[in-house]
PDB file of C-alpha atoms in Angstrom:
ATOM      1  CA  MET A   1      -8.408 -32.950   7.334  1.00  0.00           C
ATOM      2  CA  ASN A   2      -5.393 -31.071   8.613  1.00  0.00           C
ATOM      3  CA  ASN A   3      -5.511 -27.946  10.696  1.00  0.00           C
ATOM      4  CA  ALA A   4      -4.511 -25.898   7.575  1.00  0.00           C
ATOM      5  CA  THR A   5      -7.751 -26.843   5.874  1.00  0.00           C
ATOM      6  CA  LEU A   6      -9.928 -23.936   4.478  1.00  0.00           C
ATOM      7  CA  LEU A   7     -13.514 -25.211   5.284  1.00  0.00           C
ATOM      8  CA  GLY A   8     -15.586 -22.640   3.298  1.00  0.00           C
ATOM      9  CA  ILE A   9     -16.837 -18.972   3.138  1.00  0.00           C
ATOM     10  CA  ASP A  10     -16.850 -17.499   6.631  1.00  0.00           C
ATOM     11  CA  HIS A  11     -18.646 -14.263   5.728  1.00  0.00           C
ATOM     12  CA  VAL A  12     -18.946 -11.606   3.136  1.00  0.00           C
ATOM     13  CA  VAL A  13     -18.374  -7.963   4.431  1.00  0.00           C
ATOM     14  CA  ILE A  14     -20.595  -5.148   3.349  1.00  0.00           C
ATOM     15  CA  ALA A  15     -19.814  -1.685   4.588  1.00  0.00           C
ATOM     16  CA  VAL A  16     -22.839   0.653   4.971  1.00  0.00           C
ATOM     17  CA  ASN A  17     -23.139   4.282   5.889  1.00  0.00           C
ATOM     18  CA  ASP A  18     -26.222   3.813   8.137  1.00  0.00           C
ATOM     19  CA  LEU A  19     -26.561   0.324   9.877  1.00  0.00           C
ATOM     20  CA  ALA A  20     -30.117   0.904  10.945  1.00  0.00           C
ATOM     21  CA  VAL A  21     -31.247   1.806   7.390  1.00  0.00           C
ATOM     22  CA  ALA A  22     -29.295  -1.035   5.810  1.00  0.00           C
ATOM     23  CA  ALA A  23     -30.698  -3.550   8.394  1.00  0.00           C
ATOM     24  CA  ALA A  24     -34.165  -2.234   7.577  1.00  0.00           C
ATOM     25  CA  ASP A  25     -33.628  -2.671   3.859  1.00  0.00           C
ATOM     26  CA  TYR A  26     -32.440  -6.351   4.308  1.00  0.00           C
ATOM     27  CA  ARG A  27     -35.499  -7.143   6.358  1.00  0.00           C
ATOM     28  CA  ALA A  28     -37.615  -5.709   3.693  1.00  0.00           C
ATOM     29  CA  LEU A  29     -36.079  -8.064   1.226  1.00  0.00           C
ATOM     30  CA  GLY A  30     -37.116 -11.014   3.498  1.00  0.00           C
ATOM     31  CA  PHE A  31     -33.800 -11.489   5.359  1.00  0.00           C
ATOM     32  CA  SER A  32     -33.616 -11.998   9.197  1.00  0.00           C
ATOM     33  CA  VAL A  33     -30.998  -9.554  10.541  1.00  0.00           C
ATOM     34  CA  THR A  34     -29.369 -10.076  13.946  1.00  0.00           C
ATOM     35  CA  PRO A  35     -27.710  -7.163  15.737  1.00  0.00           C
ATOM     36  CA  GLY A  36     -23.970  -8.065  16.069  1.00  0.00           C
ATOM     37  CA  GLY A  37     -22.498  -5.358  18.409  1.00  0.00           C
ATOM     38  CA  ARG A  38     -19.381  -3.285  18.713  1.00  0.00           C
ATOM     39  CA  HIS A  39     -15.716  -3.902  18.066  1.00  0.00           C
ATOM     40  CA  PRO A  40     -13.532  -2.815  20.975  1.00  0.00           C
ATOM     41  CA  GLY A  41     -10.642  -0.502  19.956  1.00  0.00           C
ATOM     42  CA  ARG A  42     -12.488   0.283  16.532  1.00  0.00           C
ATOM     43  CA  ALA A  43     -15.332   2.799  15.701  1.00  0.00           C
ATOM     44  CA  THR A  44     -17.319  -0.127  14.028  1.00  0.00           C
ATOM     45  CA  GLU A  45     -20.616  -1.660  14.618  1.00  0.00           C
ATOM     46  CA  ASN A  46     -22.129  -4.633  12.750  1.00  0.00           C
ATOM     47  CA  ALA A  47     -25.316  -6.717  12.083  1.00  0.00           C
ATOM     48  CA  LEU A  48     -25.410 -10.313  10.719  1.00  0.00           C
ATOM     49  CA  VAL A  49     -27.550 -12.044   8.041  1.00  0.00           C
ATOM     50  CA  VAL A  50     -26.688 -15.612   8.764  1.00  0.00           C
ATOM     51  CA  PHE A  51     -27.518 -18.543   6.455  1.00  0.00           C
ATOM     52  CA  ALA A  52     -28.416 -22.129   7.101  1.00  0.00           C
ATOM     53  CA  ASP A  53     -25.114 -23.224   5.603  1.00  0.00           C
ATOM     54  CA  GLY A  54     -23.202 -21.296   8.267  1.00  0.00           C
ATOM     55  CA  ALA A  55     -21.858 -18.437   6.120  1.00  0.00           C
ATOM     56  CA  TYR A  56     -23.131 -15.000   6.832  1.00  0.00           C
ATOM     57  CA  LEU A  57     -23.320 -11.363   5.520  1.00  0.00           C
ATOM     58  CA  GLU A  58     -21.656  -8.838   7.740  1.00  0.00           C
ATOM     59  CA  LEU A  59     -23.252  -5.341   7.568  1.00  0.00           C
ATOM     60  CA  ILE A  60     -20.758  -3.113   9.080  1.00  0.00           C
ATOM     61  CA  THR A  61     -20.617   0.760   9.668  1.00  0.00           C
ATOM     62  CA  TYR A  62     -18.265   3.316  11.116  1.00  0.00           C
ATOM     63  CA  HIS A  63     -18.980   5.803  13.905  1.00  0.00           C
ATOM     64  CA  ALA A  64     -15.821   7.808  13.224  1.00  0.00           C
ATOM     65  CA  PRO A  65     -13.429   8.197  10.373  1.00  0.00           C
ATOM     66  CA  ALA A  66     -10.849   5.396  10.039  1.00  0.00           C
ATOM     67  CA  PRO A  67      -8.523   6.475   7.094  1.00  0.00           C
ATOM     68  CA  ASP A  68      -6.008   3.697   7.877  1.00  0.00           C
ATOM     69  CA  GLU A  69      -8.641   1.040   7.153  1.00  0.00           C
ATOM     70  CA  ARG A  70      -9.362  -0.109   3.538  1.00  0.00           C
ATOM     71  CA  TRP A  71     -12.951  -0.853   4.333  1.00  0.00           C
ATOM     72  CA  TRP A  72     -13.559   2.652   5.402  1.00  0.00           C
ATOM     73  CA  ARG A  73     -11.735   4.117   2.418  1.00  0.00           C
ATOM     74  CA  THR A  74     -13.861   2.089  -0.019  1.00  0.00           C
ATOM     75  CA  LEU A  75     -16.952   3.050   1.694  1.00  0.00           C
ATOM     76  CA  GLN A  76     -15.928   6.736   1.443  1.00  0.00           C
ATOM     77  CA  ALA A  77     -15.040   6.283  -2.357  1.00  0.00           C
ATOM     78  CA  ALA A  78     -17.665   4.064  -3.482  1.00  0.00           C
ATOM     79  CA  GLY A  79     -20.662   4.151  -1.039  1.00  0.00           C
ATOM     80  CA  SER A  80     -22.188   1.235   0.651  1.00  0.00           C
ATOM     81  CA  GLY A  81     -21.429  -2.215  -0.851  1.00  0.00           C
ATOM     82  CA  PHE A  82     -19.097  -5.207  -0.825  1.00  0.00           C
ATOM     83  CA  VAL A  83     -15.636  -4.604   0.703  1.00  0.00           C
ATOM     84  CA  ASP A  84     -14.159  -7.950   1.611  1.00  0.00           C
ATOM     85  CA  HIS A  85     -14.801 -11.687   2.281  1.00  0.00           C
ATOM     86  CA  ALA A  86     -13.287 -14.152   4.652  1.00  0.00           C
ATOM     87  CA  LEU A  87     -12.643 -17.881   4.477  1.00  0.00           C
ATOM     88  CA  TRP A  88     -12.994 -20.054   7.529  1.00  0.00           C
ATOM     89  CA  PRO A  89      -9.681 -22.080   8.307  1.00  0.00           C
ATOM     90  CA  GLU A  90      -9.574 -24.961  10.656  1.00  0.00           C
ATOM     91  CA  ASP A  91      -6.636 -23.001  12.166  1.00  0.00           C
ATOM     92  CA  THR A  92      -5.604 -19.463  11.219  1.00  0.00           C
ATOM     93  CA  LEU A  93      -1.892 -19.859  12.300  1.00  0.00           C
ATOM     94  CA  ALA A  94      -1.541 -23.252  10.453  1.00  0.00           C
ATOM     95  CA  ALA A  95      -3.241 -21.871   7.294  1.00  0.00           C
ATOM     96  CA  LEU A  96      -1.118 -18.785   7.369  1.00  0.00           C
ATOM     97  CA  ALA A  97       2.016 -20.753   7.803  1.00  0.00           C
ATOM     98  CA  ALA A  98       1.169 -23.120   4.920  1.00  0.00           C
ATOM     99  CA  ALA A  99       0.304 -20.106   2.597  1.00  0.00           C
ATOM    100  CA  ARG A 100       3.629 -18.490   3.340  1.00  0.00           C
ATOM    101  CA  ALA A 101       5.548 -21.765   2.808  1.00  0.00           C
ATOM    102  CA  ARG A 102       3.990 -21.642  -0.719  1.00  0.00           C
ATOM    103  CA  GLY A 103       5.308 -18.077  -1.239  1.00  0.00           C
ATOM    104  CA  LEU A 104       2.428 -16.038  -0.430  1.00  0.00           C
ATOM    105  CA  ASP A 105       3.394 -12.682   1.245  1.00  0.00           C
ATOM    106  CA  ALA A 106       0.140 -10.900   0.929  1.00  0.00           C
ATOM    107  CA  LEU A 107      -1.402 -12.100   4.363  1.00  0.00           C
ATOM    108  CA  VAL A 108      -0.623 -10.051   7.574  1.00  0.00           C
ATOM    109  CA  GLY A 109      -1.153 -11.865  10.908  1.00  0.00           C
ATOM    110  CA  PRO A 110      -2.179 -13.485  13.133  1.00  0.00           C
ATOM    111  CA  VAL A 111      -4.375 -10.417  14.007  1.00  0.00           C
ATOM    112  CA  PRO A 112      -6.589 -10.908  17.220  1.00  0.00           C
ATOM    113  CA  GLY A 113     -10.201  -9.682  16.832  1.00  0.00           C
ATOM    114  CA  SER A 114     -13.043  -9.243  19.276  1.00  0.00           C
ATOM    115  CA  ARG A 115     -16.654  -7.958  19.413  1.00  0.00           C
ATOM    116  CA  VAL A 116     -19.089  -7.364  22.274  1.00  0.00           C
ATOM    117  CA  ARG A 117     -22.659  -8.369  21.585  1.00  0.00           C
ATOM    118  CA  PRO A 118     -25.692  -6.259  22.587  1.00  0.00           C
ATOM    119  CA  ASP A 119     -26.155  -8.764  25.434  1.00  0.00           C
ATOM    120  CA  GLY A 120     -22.673  -8.008  26.863  1.00  0.00           C
ATOM    121  CA  GLN A 121     -21.219 -11.421  25.550  1.00  0.00           C
ATOM    122  CA  ARG A 122     -17.511 -10.874  24.370  1.00  0.00           C
ATOM    123  CA  ILE A 123     -16.368 -13.049  21.424  1.00  0.00           C
ATOM    124  CA  GLU A 124     -12.916 -13.487  20.112  1.00  0.00           C
ATOM    125  CA  TRP A 125     -11.171 -14.709  16.872  1.00  0.00           C
ATOM    126  CA  VAL A 126      -7.915 -14.558  15.147  1.00  0.00           C
ATOM    127  CA  SER A 127      -7.530 -13.576  11.526  1.00  0.00           C
ATOM    128  CA  ALA A 128      -4.961 -13.137   8.769  1.00  0.00           C
ATOM    129  CA  ARG A 129      -5.541  -9.985   6.709  1.00  0.00           C
ATOM    130  CA  ALA A 130      -4.926  -9.759   2.989  1.00  0.00           C
ATOM    131  CA  THR A 131      -2.926  -6.807   1.598  1.00  0.00           C
ATOM    132  CA  THR A 132      -4.510  -7.181  -1.952  1.00  0.00           C
ATOM    133  CA  PRO A 133      -8.138  -6.680  -2.407  1.00  0.00           C
ATOM    134  CA  GLU A 134      -8.828  -9.720  -4.472  1.00  0.00           C
ATOM    135  CA  LEU A 135      -7.627 -12.180  -1.788  1.00  0.00           C
ATOM    136  CA  PRO A 136      -9.999 -13.107   1.083  1.00  0.00           C
ATOM    137  CA  PHE A 137      -8.929 -12.893   4.696  1.00  0.00           C
ATOM    138  CA  LEU A 138      -8.931 -15.768   7.097  1.00  0.00           C
ATOM    139  CA  CYS A 139     -11.132 -15.899  10.232  1.00  0.00           C
ATOM    140  CA  ALA A 140     -11.185 -18.574  12.964  1.00  0.00           C
ATOM    141  CA  ASP A 141     -12.820 -18.423  16.361  1.00  0.00           C
ATOM    142  CA  ARG A 142     -11.092 -18.418  19.695  1.00  0.00           C
ATOM    143  CA  THR A 143     -14.453 -18.506  21.626  1.00  0.00           C
ATOM    144  CA  PRO A 144     -17.215 -21.011  20.475  1.00  0.00           C
ATOM    145  CA  ARG A 145     -18.335 -20.367  16.872  1.00  0.00           C
ATOM    146  CA  ALA A 146     -21.976 -20.222  17.885  1.00  0.00           C
ATOM    147  CA  LEU A 147     -21.314 -17.037  19.945  1.00  0.00           C
ATOM    148  CA  ARG A 148     -20.251 -15.295  16.821  1.00  0.00           C
ATOM    149  CA  VAL A 149     -22.363 -17.054  14.290  1.00  0.00           C
ATOM    150  CA  PRO A 150     -25.946 -17.320  15.610  1.00  0.00           C
ATOM    151  CA  GLU A 151     -27.908 -20.538  15.122  1.00  0.00           C
ATOM    152  CA  GLY A 152     -31.588 -21.478  15.204  1.00  0.00           C
ATOM    153  CA  GLU A 153     -34.090 -18.671  14.136  1.00  0.00           C
ATOM    154  CA  ALA A 154     -31.444 -16.298  13.101  1.00  0.00           C
ATOM    155  CA  ARG A 155     -30.728 -18.606  10.053  1.00  0.00           C
ATOM    156  CA  ARG A 156     -34.383 -18.754   8.828  1.00  0.00           C
ATOM    157  CA  HIS A 157     -35.395 -16.208   6.285  1.00  0.00           C
ATOM    158  CA  ALA A 158     -38.889 -15.272   5.051  1.00  0.00           C
ATOM    159  CA  ASN A 159     -37.477 -15.231   1.457  1.00  0.00           C
ATOM    160  CA  GLY A 160     -36.120 -18.706   1.719  1.00  0.00           C
ATOM    161  CA  ALA A 161     -32.484 -17.973   1.360  1.00  0.00           C
ATOM    162  CA  GLN A 162     -30.189 -20.805   2.435  1.00  0.00           C
ATOM    163  CA  GLY A 163     -26.710 -19.762   1.839  1.00  0.00           C
ATOM    164  CA  ILE A 164     -24.113 -18.129  -0.411  1.00  0.00           C
ATOM    165  CA  ALA A 165     -24.103 -20.079  -3.624  1.00  0.00           C
ATOM    166  CA  GLU A 166     -21.320 -18.018  -5.336  1.00  0.00           C
ATOM    167  CA  LEU A 167     -19.062 -15.048  -4.847  1.00  0.00           C
ATOM    168  CA  VAL A 168     -17.714 -13.168  -7.823  1.00  0.00           C
ATOM    169  CA  VAL A 169     -14.770 -10.860  -7.244  1.00  0.00           C
ATOM    170  CA  ALA A 170     -13.440  -8.627  -9.989  1.00  0.00           C
ATOM    171  CA  VAL A 171      -9.611  -8.181 -10.505  1.00  0.00           C
ATOM    172  CA  ASP A 172      -7.567  -6.033 -12.701  1.00  0.00           C
ATOM    173  CA  ALA A 173      -4.896  -8.761 -13.478  1.00  0.00           C
ATOM    174  CA  LEU A 174      -6.279 -12.214 -13.487  1.00  0.00           C
ATOM    175  CA  ASP A 175      -2.906 -14.134 -13.807  1.00  0.00           C
ATOM    176  CA  ALA A 176      -1.354 -12.328 -10.857  1.00  0.00           C
ATOM    177  CA  ALA A 177      -4.481 -12.805  -8.824  1.00  0.00           C
ATOM    178  CA  LEU A 178      -4.513 -16.415  -9.641  1.00  0.00           C
ATOM    179  CA  ALA A 179      -1.028 -16.891  -8.540  1.00  0.00           C
ATOM    180  CA  ARG A 180      -1.811 -15.489  -5.083  1.00  0.00           C
ATOM    181  CA  CYS A 181      -5.048 -17.536  -4.884  1.00  0.00           C
ATOM    182  CA  ARG A 182      -3.130 -20.716  -5.651  1.00  0.00           C
ATOM    183  CA  ALA A 183      -0.489 -19.941  -2.820  1.00  0.00           C
ATOM    184  CA  LEU A 184      -3.472 -19.339  -0.407  1.00  0.00           C
ATOM    185  CA  LEU A 185      -5.610 -22.346  -1.442  1.00  0.00           C
ATOM    186  CA  GLY A 186      -2.955 -24.958  -1.877  1.00  0.00           C
ATOM    187  CA  PRO A 187      -2.864 -27.806  -4.478  1.00  0.00           C
ATOM    188  CA  ALA A 188      -5.732 -29.584  -2.900  1.00  0.00           C
ATOM    189  CA  LEU A 189      -8.126 -26.896  -4.078  1.00  0.00           C
ATOM    190  CA  PRO A 190      -7.547 -26.383  -7.869  1.00  0.00           C
ATOM    191  CA  LEU A 191      -8.518 -23.254  -9.706  1.00  0.00           C
ATOM    192  CA  VAL A 192     -10.316 -23.835 -12.899  1.00  0.00           C
ATOM    193  CA  THR A 193     -10.130 -21.170 -15.642  1.00  0.00           C
ATOM    194  CA  ALA A 194     -12.724 -20.572 -18.551  1.00  0.00           C
ATOM    195  CA  PRO A 195     -11.994 -19.023 -21.833  1.00  0.00           C
ATOM    196  CA  PRO A 196     -13.110 -15.308 -22.401  1.00  0.00           C
ATOM    197  CA  ASP A 197     -16.823 -14.878 -22.706  1.00  0.00           C
ATOM    198  CA  ALA A 198     -18.608 -12.681 -25.373  1.00  0.00           C
ATOM    199  CA  GLN A 199     -17.638  -9.485 -23.496  1.00  0.00           C
ATOM    200  CA  GLY A 200     -14.011 -10.586 -23.346  1.00  0.00           C
ATOM    201  CA  LEU A 201     -14.214 -11.399 -19.686  1.00  0.00           C
ATOM    202  CA  GLN A 202     -12.099 -14.331 -18.394  1.00  0.00           C
ATOM    203  CA  ARG A 203     -13.126 -16.112 -15.302  1.00  0.00           C
ATOM    204  CA  ALA A 204     -11.454 -18.510 -12.855  1.00  0.00           C
ATOM    205  CA  HIS A 205     -13.275 -20.351  -9.990  1.00  0.00           C
ATOM    206  CA  TYR A 206     -12.606 -22.637  -7.041  1.00  0.00           C
ATOM    207  CA  ARG A 207     -14.942 -24.505  -4.759  1.00  0.00           C
ATOM    208  CA  LEU A 208     -14.584 -25.021  -1.121  1.00  0.00           C
ATOM    209  CA  GLY A 209     -16.031 -27.772   0.966  1.00  0.00           C
ATOM    210  CA  ALA A 210     -19.649 -27.856   2.531  1.00  0.00           C
ATOM    211  CA  GLN A 211     -20.541 -25.165   4.781  1.00  0.00           C
ATOM    212  CA  ARG A 212     -21.746 -25.768   8.170  1.00  0.00           C
TER     213      ARG A 212
END
């Protein structure tokens, strides 16, 4: 494994209008929801649904308008729901440099990030942000990962959920999206395309390594 390796899905971002209501809805569905905290310098707060495989759902809300942020604009336009997803690289800087060397110019970074948990613990990470909505962003920890992604009871759910089996992202132009994904993923993670289905939808998929 080299330090540019993409290890799996880090998390899926779900923007919500009311964090308390969203958390209650997920708990009613049998998920364990862990308060995440607030992000310094941003008007955001989150809660986490962490799975046994180490991936998680991030429920995030805004306490003030943020028109410069795509997540906020999507929330205003479409209401609560999926806004983004992140992959976990061994090293964000190495993965970013490798993607740029393959011709990908749709990642901005490195971008430092942090969150202060309800218990006062500050956690930090570094990311590379995608400028096109079909691409994932990259997120790797500066502080120990277990501080950001809780272990133990937080990963056990009454409904038996163990992880994220599949994530489907709709795109306007498949060929262009595939070119950007290939530049991000590299030749070691081939994209597999399938012929159009009965509805005329064409799909492509890739599989990352085991979660943690």
